[in-house]
Each structure stands twice: as C-alpha cells, then as structure tokens.
Coordinates of C-alpha atoms in Angstrom, one line a residue:
Chain A
M915 CA -7.8 84.3 62.2
P916 CA -10.7 84.6 59.7
L917 CA -8.8 87.2 57.6
A918 CA -5.9 84.9 57.0
L919 CA -8.2 82.0 56.2
T920 CA -10.0 84.1 53.6
R921 CA -6.7 85.0 52.1
T922 CA -5.6 81.4 51.9
V923 CA -8.8 80.7 50.0
F924 CA -8.6 83.7 47.6
H925 CA -4.8 83.8 47.0
P926 CA -3.5 80.3 47.4
I927 CA -0.6 80.9 45.0
L928 CA 0.5 84.3 46.5
N929 CA 0.3 82.7 50.0
F930 CA 2.4 79.8 48.9
F931 CA 5.1 82.1 47.6
R932 CA 5.0 84.2 50.8
L933 CA 5.4 81.1 52.9
S934 CA 8.2 79.6 50.8
S935 CA 10.1 82.8 50.8
R936 CA 9.9 83.0 54.6
L937 CA 11.1 79.4 54.7
E938 CA 13.9 80.2 52.3
S939 CA 15.2 83.1 54.5
K940 CA 15.1 80.9 57.6
K941 CA 17.1 78.3 55.8
K942 CA 19.6 81.0 54.8
L943 CA 19.9 82.2 58.3
S944 CA 20.4 78.7 59.6
R945 CA 23.2 78.2 57.1
S946 CA 24.9 81.5 58.0
I947 CA 24.8 80.6 61.7
A948 CA 26.1 77.1 61.0
H949 CA 29.0 78.7 59.1
I950 CA 29.8 80.9 62.2
I951 CA 29.3 78.5 65.0
G952 CA 30.2 75.3 63.2
E953 CA 26.9 73.4 63.7
R954 CA 23.3 73.8 62.5
P955 CA 21.2 75.6 65.1
S956 CA 18.7 73.4 66.9
N957 CA 16.5 76.4 67.9
L958 CA 16.7 79.0 65.2
R959 CA 14.4 81.4 67.1
L960 CA 17.1 82.0 69.7
Y961 CA 19.5 83.2 66.9
Q962 CA 16.8 85.3 65.3
L963 CA 16.3 87.0 68.7
A964 CA 20.1 87.4 69.2
L965 CA 20.3 89.3 65.9
R966 CA 17.4 91.6 66.7
H967 CA 18.6 95.1 67.7
T968 CA 16.5 97.2 70.0
S969 CA 15.5 99.4 67.1
A970 CA 13.7 96.4 65.6
S971 CA 12.3 95.1 68.9
K972 CA 8.9 93.4 68.7
E973 CA 5.8 93.8 70.9
T974 CA 4.9 90.7 73.0
N975 CA 1.8 89.6 74.7
I976 CA 3.1 91.1 77.9
K977 CA 2.2 94.7 78.1
G978 CA 5.2 97.0 78.0
F979 CA 7.6 94.2 77.2
R980 CA 9.2 94.4 73.8
E981 CA 11.6 91.7 72.7
S982 CA 15.1 92.3 71.3
N983 CA 18.6 90.9 71.8
E984 CA 19.2 92.8 75.1
R985 CA 18.4 90.0 77.5
L986 CA 20.5 87.5 75.5
E987 CA 23.3 90.1 75.5
Y988 CA 23.2 90.1 79.3
L989 CA 23.4 86.3 79.4
G990 CA 26.1 86.1 76.7
D991 CA 28.2 88.7 78.4
A992 CA 28.3 86.6 81.5
V993 CA 29.1 83.4 79.6
L994 CA 31.8 85.1 77.6
G995 CA 33.3 86.6 80.7
M996 CA 33.4 83.3 82.4
V997 CA 35.0 81.4 79.5
I998 CA 37.6 84.0 79.2
A999 CA 38.2 84.2 82.9
E1000 CA 39.0 80.4 82.9
F1001 CA 41.1 80.7 79.7
L1002 CA 43.3 83.4 81.3
F1003 CA 43.4 81.7 84.7
K1004 CA 45.0 78.7 83.0
K1005 CA 47.1 80.5 80.5
Y1006 CA 48.8 82.7 83.1
P1007 CA 49.3 80.6 86.2
Y1008 CA 51.7 83.0 87.8
K1009 CA 49.9 86.3 87.2
D1010 CA 47.7 87.9 89.9
E1011 CA 44.0 88.6 89.7
G1012 CA 44.6 92.3 88.9
F1013 CA 46.4 91.3 85.7
L1014 CA 43.8 88.7 84.8
T1015 CA 41.0 91.2 85.3
E1016 CA 42.7 93.9 83.2
I1017 CA 43.4 91.6 80.3
R1018 CA 39.9 90.2 80.3
S1019 CA 38.4 93.7 80.2
R1020 CA 40.6 94.4 77.2
I1021 CA 39.3 91.3 75.5
V1022 CA 35.6 92.0 76.0
N1023 CA 36.2 95.7 75.3
R1024 CA 33.2 97.0 73.2
E1025 CA 35.3 98.2 70.3
T1026 CA 37.2 94.9 70.0
L1027 CA 33.9 92.9 70.1
N1028 CA 32.6 95.2 67.4
Q1029 CA 35.6 94.3 65.2
I1030 CA 35.3 90.6 65.8
S1031 CA 31.5 90.7 65.2
R1032 CA 32.3 92.1 61.7
K1033 CA 35.1 89.7 61.1
I1034 CA 32.9 86.7 61.6
G1035 CA 30.2 88.3 59.4
L1036 CA 27.6 88.9 62.1
D1037 CA 27.1 92.5 60.9
D1038 CA 25.4 91.3 57.7
L1039 CA 22.8 89.4 59.7
I1040 CA 21.7 92.0 62.3
E1041 CA 18.1 93.1 62.0
Y1042 CA 17.6 96.8 63.0
D1043 CA 15.2 99.6 62.1
G1044 CA 13.2 97.0 60.2
S1045 CA 15.8 96.3 57.6
R1046 CA 19.0 94.1 57.5
G1047 CA 22.4 95.2 56.3
R1048 CA 25.4 97.3 57.2
T1049 CA 24.5 100.9 56.5
M1050 CA 24.6 101.9 60.2
P1051 CA 27.3 104.3 61.3
A1052 CA 30.5 102.5 62.4
R1053 CA 30.6 104.0 65.8
T1054 CA 27.9 101.9 67.5
S1055 CA 28.0 99.1 69.9
M1056 CA 25.4 97.2 67.9
Y1057 CA 27.8 94.6 66.4
G1058 CA 29.5 93.8 69.7
D1059 CA 26.2 93.6 71.5
A1060 CA 24.9 91.1 68.9
L1061 CA 28.1 89.1 69.3
E1062 CA 27.4 88.8 73.1
A1063 CA 23.8 88.0 72.4
L1064 CA 24.9 85.3 69.9
V1065 CA 27.1 83.7 72.7
G1066 CA 24.0 83.7 74.9
A1067 CA 21.9 82.0 72.2
V1068 CA 24.6 79.4 71.5
Y1069 CA 24.7 78.6 75.3
L1070 CA 21.0 78.1 75.5
D1071 CA 20.9 76.1 72.2
K1072 CA 24.0 74.0 72.6
G1073 CA 25.0 74.0 76.2
F1074 CA 28.1 75.0 78.1
N1075 CA 30.8 72.8 76.5
F1076 CA 29.9 73.7 73.0
T1077 CA 29.8 77.4 73.8
R1078 CA 33.2 77.2 75.6
R1079 CA 34.8 75.6 72.5
F1080 CA 33.1 78.1 70.2
V1081 CA 34.4 81.1 72.2
L1082 CA 38.0 79.6 72.4
K1083 CA 38.2 78.4 68.8
E1084 CA 36.1 80.8 66.8
L1085 CA 36.4 84.1 68.7
L1086 CA 39.6 84.1 70.7
T1087 CA 41.6 83.1 67.7
H1088 CA 40.9 86.6 66.2
Y1089 CA 42.9 88.2 69.0
D1090 CA 46.5 89.1 69.1
L1091 CA 46.8 88.2 72.8
E1092 CA 50.5 89.2 73.1
A1093 CA 49.7 92.7 71.6
L1094 CA 46.8 93.0 74.0
V1095 CA 49.0 92.2 77.0
Q1096 CA 51.7 94.7 75.9
T1097 CA 49.2 97.5 75.3
N1098 CA 50.0 100.6 77.4
A1099 CA 47.1 101.2 79.7
N1100 CA 48.6 104.4 81.0
Y1101 CA 46.0 106.8 79.6
K1102 CA 47.7 109.9 80.9
S1103 CA 50.9 109.2 79.0
R1104 CA 49.0 108.1 75.9
L1105 CA 46.9 111.3 76.0
I1106 CA 50.1 113.4 76.2
E1107 CA 51.5 111.5 73.2
W1108 CA 48.3 112.2 71.3
A1109 CA 48.5 115.9 72.1
Q1110 CA 52.1 116.1 70.9
R1111 CA 51.1 114.3 67.7
E1112 CA 48.1 116.6 67.1
G1113 CA 49.8 119.9 68.2
K1114 CA 47.4 120.4 71.1
E1115 CA 48.1 121.4 74.6
V1116 CA 46.8 119.0 77.3
R1117 CA 46.9 119.7 81.0
F1118 CA 45.9 117.8 84.1
E1119 CA 44.7 119.5 87.3
I1120 CA 43.3 118.3 90.6
I1121 CA 40.3 120.6 90.9
Q1122 CA 38.9 119.1 94.1
E1123 CA 40.1 117.2 97.1
K1124 CA 37.8 116.0 99.8
G1125 CA 37.3 113.7 102.7
N1126 CA 38.6 112.9 106.1
S1127 CA 41.0 110.3 107.5
H1128 CA 38.7 107.4 106.5
Y1129 CA 37.8 108.6 103.1
R1130 CA 39.7 110.6 100.6
E1131 CA 38.7 111.5 97.1
F1132 CA 40.2 113.6 94.3
I1133 CA 38.7 115.0 91.2
A1134 CA 41.0 115.6 88.3
Q1135 CA 40.3 117.7 85.2
V1136 CA 41.8 117.4 81.7
T1137 CA 41.9 120.5 79.7
V1138 CA 42.6 120.5 76.0
N1139 CA 43.9 123.9 74.7
D1140 CA 42.8 125.5 78.0
E1141 CA 39.2 124.2 77.6
P1142 CA 37.8 121.9 80.3
F1143 CA 37.3 118.6 78.6
T1144 CA 36.7 115.7 81.1
T1145 CA 37.0 115.0 84.8
G1146 CA 37.6 111.9 86.7
S1147 CA 37.5 110.9 90.3
G1148 CA 39.6 108.5 92.4
Y1149 CA 41.0 107.7 95.8
S1150 CA 44.4 109.0 94.8
K1151 CA 45.5 111.9 92.6
K1152 CA 47.0 109.4 90.1
K1153 CA 43.8 107.4 89.8
A1154 CA 41.7 110.5 89.4
E1155 CA 44.0 111.6 86.5
Q1156 CA 43.9 108.2 84.9
A1157 CA 40.1 108.2 85.1
A1158 CA 39.9 111.7 83.5
A1159 CA 42.3 110.7 80.8
E1160 CA 40.5 107.5 80.0
K1161 CA 37.2 109.5 79.5
A1162 CA 39.0 111.9 77.3
F1163 CA 40.3 108.9 75.3
E1164 CA 36.8 107.6 74.8
L1165 CA 35.5 111.0 73.7
L1166 CA 38.3 111.5 71.3
Q1167 CA 38.1 108.0 70.0
I1168 CA 41.8 107.7 70.0
K1169 CA 42.9 104.4 68.5
Chain B
M39 CA 67.2 68.0 102.9
P40 CA 69.9 66.5 105.2
L41 CA 68.3 68.0 108.3
A42 CA 65.0 66.3 107.7
L43 CA 66.7 63.0 107.0
T44 CA 68.6 63.3 110.3
R45 CA 65.3 64.0 112.0
T46 CA 63.8 60.9 110.5
V47 CA 66.6 58.9 111.8
F48 CA 66.7 60.4 115.2
H49 CA 63.0 60.9 115.8
P50 CA 61.1 58.2 113.8
I51 CA 58.2 58.2 116.2
L52 CA 57.9 62.0 116.4
N53 CA 58.0 62.2 112.6
F54 CA 55.3 59.5 112.3
F55 CA 53.0 61.5 114.5
R56 CA 53.7 64.7 112.6
L57 CA 52.9 63.0 109.3
S58 CA 49.8 61.3 110.6
S59 CA 48.4 64.5 112.1
R60 CA 48.9 66.3 108.8
L61 CA 47.0 63.4 107.1
E62 CA 44.3 63.6 109.8
S63 CA 43.8 67.4 109.1
K64 CA 43.6 66.7 105.4
K65 CA 41.0 64.1 106.0
K66 CA 39.1 66.5 108.2
L67 CA 39.1 69.2 105.5
S68 CA 38.1 66.7 102.9
R69 CA 35.1 65.7 105.0
S70 CA 34.2 69.4 105.7
I71 CA 34.3 70.2 102.0
A72 CA 32.2 67.1 101.2
H73 CA 29.7 68.3 103.7
I74 CA 29.5 71.7 102.0
I75 CA 29.6 70.7 98.3
G76 CA 27.9 67.3 98.6
E77 CA 30.8 65.2 97.2
R78 CA 34.3 64.3 98.2
P79 CA 36.9 66.6 96.6
S80 CA 39.0 64.9 94.0
N81 CA 41.8 67.5 94.2
L82 CA 42.0 68.7 97.8
R83 CA 44.8 71.1 97.0
L84 CA 42.4 73.4 95.1
Y85 CA 40.2 73.7 98.2
Q86 CA 43.2 74.3 100.5
L87 CA 44.2 77.2 98.2
A88 CA 40.6 78.5 98.0
L89 CA 40.6 78.8 101.8
R90 CA 44.0 80.5 102.1
H91 CA 43.5 84.2 102.7
T92 CA 46.2 86.7 101.4
S93 CA 47.4 87.2 104.9
A94 CA 48.5 83.5 104.9
S95 CA 49.8 83.5 101.3
K96 CA 52.7 81.3 100.6
E97 CA 55.9 81.9 98.7
T98 CA 56.2 80.0 95.4
N99 CA 59.2 79.0 93.2
I100 CA 58.3 82.0 91.0
K101 CA 60.0 85.1 92.3
G102 CA 57.5 87.7 93.6
F103 CA 54.5 85.4 93.2
R104 CA 52.8 84.4 96.5
E105 CA 49.9 82.0 96.4
S106 CA 46.6 82.7 98.1
N107 CA 42.9 82.4 97.1
E108 CA 42.8 85.6 95.1
R109 CA 43.1 84.0 91.7
L110 CA 40.5 81.4 92.5
E111 CA 38.3 84.2 93.7
Y112 CA 38.6 85.9 90.3
L113 CA 37.6 82.7 88.6
G114 CA 34.8 81.8 91.0
D115 CA 33.4 85.3 90.7
A116 CA 33.0 84.8 87.0
V117 CA 31.5 81.3 87.4
L118 CA 29.0 82.5 90.1
G119 CA 28.1 85.5 88.0
M120 CA 27.3 83.4 85.0
V121 CA 25.3 80.7 86.8
I122 CA 23.2 83.5 88.5
A123 CA 22.8 85.3 85.2
E124 CA 21.3 82.2 83.6
F125 CA 19.1 81.5 86.6
L126 CA 17.6 85.0 86.6
F127 CA 17.3 85.0 82.8
K128 CA 15.1 81.9 83.0
K129 CA 13.2 82.8 86.2
Y130 CA 12.2 86.3 84.9
P131 CA 11.4 85.8 81.2
Y132 CA 9.7 89.2 80.9
K133 CA 12.1 91.4 82.8
D134 CA 14.6 93.5 81.0
E135 CA 18.4 93.3 81.3
G136 CA 18.5 96.3 83.6
F137 CA 16.4 94.4 86.2
L138 CA 18.4 91.2 85.7
T139 CA 21.7 93.1 86.2
E140 CA 20.5 94.9 89.3
I141 CA 19.2 91.7 91.0
R142 CA 22.3 89.8 90.2
S143 CA 24.4 92.5 91.7
R144 CA 22.3 92.3 94.9
I145 CA 22.9 88.5 95.0
V146 CA 26.6 88.7 94.6
N147 CA 26.9 91.7 96.9
R148 CA 29.9 91.3 99.2
E149 CA 27.9 91.6 102.5
T150 CA 25.4 88.9 101.4
L151 CA 28.2 86.6 100.2
N152 CA 29.9 87.0 103.6
Q153 CA 26.7 85.9 105.4
I154 CA 26.2 82.9 103.2
S155 CA 29.8 81.9 103.6
R156 CA 29.2 81.9 107.4
K157 CA 25.9 80.0 107.0
I158 CA 27.6 77.1 105.2
G159 CA 30.4 77.0 107.7
L160 CA 33.2 78.2 105.5
D161 CA 34.4 80.8 108.0
D162 CA 35.7 77.9 110.3
L163 CA 37.9 76.6 107.5
I164 CA 39.6 79.8 106.3
E165 CA 43.4 80.0 106.9
Y166 CA 44.7 83.5 107.6
D167 CA 47.5 85.0 109.5
G168 CA 48.9 81.6 110.0
S169 CA 46.0 80.3 112.1
R170 CA 42.5 79.0 111.5
G171 CA 39.3 80.2 113.2
R172 CA 36.9 83.0 113.4
T173 CA 38.5 85.7 115.5
M174 CA 38.7 88.2 112.6
P175 CA 36.6 91.3 112.8
A176 CA 33.2 90.9 111.3
R177 CA 33.5 93.7 108.8
T178 CA 35.7 92.1 106.3
S179 CA 35.2 90.6 102.9
M180 CA 37.3 87.6 103.8
Y181 CA 34.3 85.2 104.0
G182 CA 32.7 86.2 100.8
D183 CA 36.0 86.2 99.0
A184 CA 36.6 82.6 100.2
L185 CA 33.1 81.6 99.0
E186 CA 33.9 82.9 95.5
A187 CA 37.2 81.1 95.6
L188 CA 35.4 77.9 96.7
V189 CA 33.2 78.2 93.6
G190 CA 36.3 78.5 91.5
A191 CA 37.8 75.4 93.1
V192 CA 34.6 73.4 92.7
Y193 CA 34.6 74.4 89.0
L194 CA 38.1 73.3 88.4
D195 CA 37.7 70.1 90.4
K196 CA 34.2 69.0 89.3
G197 CA 33.4 70.8 86.1
F198 CA 30.6 73.1 85.1
N199 CA 27.4 71.1 85.6
F200 CA 28.3 70.1 89.1
T201 CA 29.2 73.7 90.0
R202 CA 26.0 75.0 88.5
R203 CA 24.0 72.6 90.6
F204 CA 26.0 73.4 93.7
V205 CA 25.4 77.2 93.3
L206 CA 21.7 76.7 92.6
K207 CA 21.0 74.1 95.3
E208 CA 23.4 74.9 98.1
L209 CA 24.0 78.7 97.8
L210 CA 20.9 80.3 96.1
T211 CA 18.6 78.4 98.5
H212 CA 19.9 80.7 101.3
Y213 CA 18.4 83.7 99.6
D214 CA 15.0 85.3 100.1
L215 CA 14.8 86.2 96.4
E216 CA 11.4 88.0 96.8
A217 CA 12.8 90.2 99.6
L218 CA 15.8 90.9 97.4
V219 CA 13.7 92.0 94.5
Q220 CA 11.5 94.2 96.7
T221 CA 14.5 96.0 98.3
N222 CA 14.5 99.7 97.8
A223 CA 17.5 100.6 95.8
N224 CA 16.8 104.3 96.0
Y225 CA 19.7 105.3 98.1
K226 CA 18.7 109.0 98.3
S227 CA 15.4 108.2 99.9
R228 CA 16.9 105.6 102.2
L229 CA 19.6 108.0 103.3
I230 CA 16.9 110.6 104.1
E231 CA 15.0 108.0 106.1
W232 CA 18.1 107.2 108.0
A233 CA 18.7 110.8 108.8
Q234 CA 15.2 111.2 110.2
R235 CA 15.6 108.1 112.3
E236 CA 19.0 109.3 113.7
G237 CA 18.0 113.0 114.1
K238 CA 20.6 114.2 111.6
E239 CA 20.3 116.7 108.8
V240 CA 21.1 115.4 105.3
R241 CA 21.4 117.6 102.3
F242 CA 22.1 117.0 98.6
E243 CA 23.7 119.6 96.4
I244 CA 25.0 119.7 92.8
I245 CA 28.4 121.2 93.3
Q246 CA 29.6 121.0 89.8
E247 CA 28.2 120.7 86.3
K248 CA 30.3 120.4 83.2
G249 CA 30.5 119.4 79.6
N250 CA 29.2 120.3 76.2
S251 CA 26.4 119.1 74.1
H252 CA 28.0 115.7 73.6
Y253 CA 29.0 115.1 77.2
R254 CA 27.5 116.2 80.4
E255 CA 28.5 115.4 83.9
F256 CA 27.2 116.4 87.3
I257 CA 28.9 116.1 90.7
A258 CA 26.6 115.8 93.7
Q259 CA 27.6 116.2 97.3
V260 CA 26.0 114.8 100.4
T261 CA 26.3 116.9 103.6
V262 CA 25.5 115.4 107.0
N263 CA 24.9 118.2 109.6
D264 CA 26.4 120.7 107.2
E265 CA 29.6 118.8 106.9
P266 CA 30.7 117.6 103.4
F267 CA 30.5 113.8 103.6
T268 CA 30.6 112.1 100.1
T269 CA 30.4 113.1 96.5
G270 CA 29.2 111.2 93.4
S271 CA 29.2 111.8 89.7
G272 CA 26.8 110.9 87.0
Y273 CA 25.5 111.9 83.6
S274 CA 22.3 113.3 85.2
K275 CA 21.7 115.1 88.5
K276 CA 19.7 112.2 89.7
K277 CA 22.4 109.7 89.0
A278 CA 25.0 111.9 90.6
E279 CA 22.9 112.2 93.8
Q280 CA 22.3 108.4 93.9
A281 CA 26.0 107.8 93.5
A282 CA 26.8 110.2 96.4
A283 CA 24.1 108.6 98.5
E284 CA 25.3 105.1 97.8
K285 CA 28.8 106.0 98.9
A286 CA 27.4 107.6 102.1
F287 CA 25.6 104.4 102.7
E288 CA 28.7 102.3 102.5
L289 CA 30.6 104.6 104.8
L290 CA 27.8 104.7 107.3
Q291 CA 27.3 100.9 107.0
I292 CA 23.6 101.4 107.1
K293 CA 21.9 98.0 107.0

C-alpha cells in the first residue's frame, strides 16, 4: 500500500491520532460487551460483526458476498432455541411438547427480543447505515436480530457452556415467564376484544373450502368494517380463522 | 403389593426368571445403544423413553400425562438443529443465511431422518403398540422422531460436546452433502417434470389476490388433469405457486 506508506511519512502525527482513536473505540466496544456478557471478548471481531446491520454490510474479497450480522443471527437463533428448549424441558417436566413449543416461540418472539436487546443496551452499539445510535424507527427487527447475532458470537467466542449460562442468567431473567405462560394465544377472541375497544366491526368468514377425503383446507377471511383485511388457511375452520386473526394482529400491531 | 408378595413366596423360581429376563433385555438395549452412540449409556431410562412411540405411551402419576418420546423429540430437534447450524456455518463461510437455512431444512427433513434412523438400526429398537420390531408401514415419521428423541437423550445423558461429536461423526456421515446442496428445490419445475413423466396435465393458476399497499397476498392453485389438487399462499405469485407445488409434492409422495 504505497499511498498509506506515503501518508505515514508525511502525516505521522495525524496517523497516530487516527490509529489511537480506532484503538480507543475498540476498547470501548470491548468494555461494553464485557458489561453485557460478563467477560471480556477474546475475539472482538465476532462482536463487531454481530453488531453490523445489513444496511452497513461490508464488501469482502468474495465477489457478491457482503458481510453483516445475518449469518451470526442464523447461528445465534439456533443456539438460543436450543438453550431455551432445554430450559423449558426441565422446568416443565409434565407438560407436553405442544406446550413447550408454544412457550418457546413466545420467548423468541421478535418483538420480545427487540425489547430485551434494548434493555441490555445493545441498541446503542448497533452499526447501521454507516452510523451508530438509536434514531431508527422503533418498528424494526434490527435489535432482536442483533441480539440473536450476539448469542452466535458469544457461542463462537466462549463456547457452549458459557453461552448457555449467559442466555439463562442475562437474558431469560428479563422475562416474566408466568405472564408469558398465561398469555391468551386465542387470536380470534383477542381480535374481537380489540374491535370492541376500538369501536370497529370485525367479522370472520370461510371464503374457500377445498380438498378431498385425504386433504382438506379452509381459507378464512377477516374483515374490519366490511373491508377485507387478512386471510389465513388451515386444515380446519378454526385453524384458518386463527391464522387470519394472527396476521391481522401483526398488521395492527396490537399489544 | 400383597399380590406380588404372594407370588414371590409361591413362585420364587418363576419370579427369578422374570427378573433376570428383564435384566437381560436391559443389558441388550444398553449394548445396542453403545453400538449406536459409541459409549455405554449412563442413564438407560432416557434411552428407553426415547424409543417409546406415542402408541406405547405409559400412564404416569400425573393425571392426564402419559409418557412417550415426544418431549425428548422436541429437545433433540433443537439440539440437532443447533449442531447442524454450526456445522454449516463453518463449512460454508461465504454462503448467506438463506442458503444455510435451506440446506439445514433438507438435512433434518423427516424422510431423510427416517432413512438414517433405519441405517443406524434404531428401527429395531422402537417400542410401539406394546411390541417391538419393524412391521409398521414405511410411510411414518416414527423412525425419524425416535432419532431426534435419541439425540435428546444423548444430550441429557452425555452432555453437549459428546452429542455434538455423535451428530457430526455418526449421523452426518450418512449424508451425501454435495447431492443435497445440488437438489433442485424448485417444486414447480419438478412437478411439471413429474407430470410429463406420468402423462398428466398440470396447471398453475392464481385464484385469489388480495391486500393493499402494505400487504399483498396471492393464492395459487395446482390442478392435475383439470381437477383442483392443492393451493398455496405467498406474498408473491411465485411464492404462492411454489407453496402449492410443494404441497402437491408431499401429497403425491414424489421422490
């Protein structure tokens, strides 16, 4: 790199400051991560990557391959899912797998992960659009995605046992598990409650029904004030309605 | 248990044989498991449970709770998913998370897990309907389910590192990973190929299209010889068609 060399020669002091400020920001990130996970990172690069949103992805030497936290998110999602699967398996020895699956999906729900990500201060560290901070709109999965990516980074950096402890002690403690278990997952009845509260009229209709003796499928439609809103499909009328109501819920962002 | 006591008194020899045959079958199971996982089980009960299909589930002291391998299957599914996630993450450092997710889902595909379960001899050990053996119809997920449950049992019995090695060395070696990666996941084109081979006429139609600017959904229908066969929905026409074609595939059991 002849240009860089020239620079070093001509601006040794400027270069020194540049280098030391980069070192300073690395040290700061290392301290922040240590604060979150309870131990100094061994490989800081993993955490830098975990905090890099797609919008700030970087070119690599591989043509067409840009680097962001998405691969680490994929890994962290699997690690998180497994640690929580074991936790619930042991906590509820007499509950069936349907219950365990449902509660786990509530725990790793995107909105909940977003909240926890903010609680532990990860939102301040995310790099996106070239800048760091929290001016992004609240309705994004960016924070939760970064949290999953962080779990992936911790796993690669510190191994399974450390990560398992981190998830159980630093993340799961933010949950009100009892409230989560009690939550009403009946989207149809919750949507009706919402409509009553808001003075809207909600209707459910089965708009299609297909199949033969081996295979049966229903499509339900939700209308809000007589306007078609969402549809959902399922192998029973009830399931189709629940699917349509759940989509309506997501769209309406009902809390 | 006065009856059992009486029995002991009246038939000491019969009782001795009963006990020793139960011990013998435990020893045999322990040897079989050791052969599969590469180490003697420490807690044989876990493996007995992993091999107990719902049809042979047992009453417990908890009212309404019957014990079978379904909870262990839930746990093993998560462990398997995570080990394979890490394996693919490291094997393909320049592939994006979409690729990794797709390949993983092909690896843990029910039909593939069934095959591997049979390859390692798990099918001979499964307890169902009160009897052991392999007279069940081939088209069942019983074998793959038991394999996942086995992974769950190994994890609880031997810990994470042992299980990780077991999955990588004893299960993943049965895969032709290159072939798996090359597999054509385009269900629409595969369904058309199938129709040509079988002399049938397959058509794809978008039968519904809904939504507003924030939300758009399509429903595609597959007809075989002019008969409605399956439908699928998606946020684009292409996705809806793929979903419908994939369902048709499952129904037709095209290999």
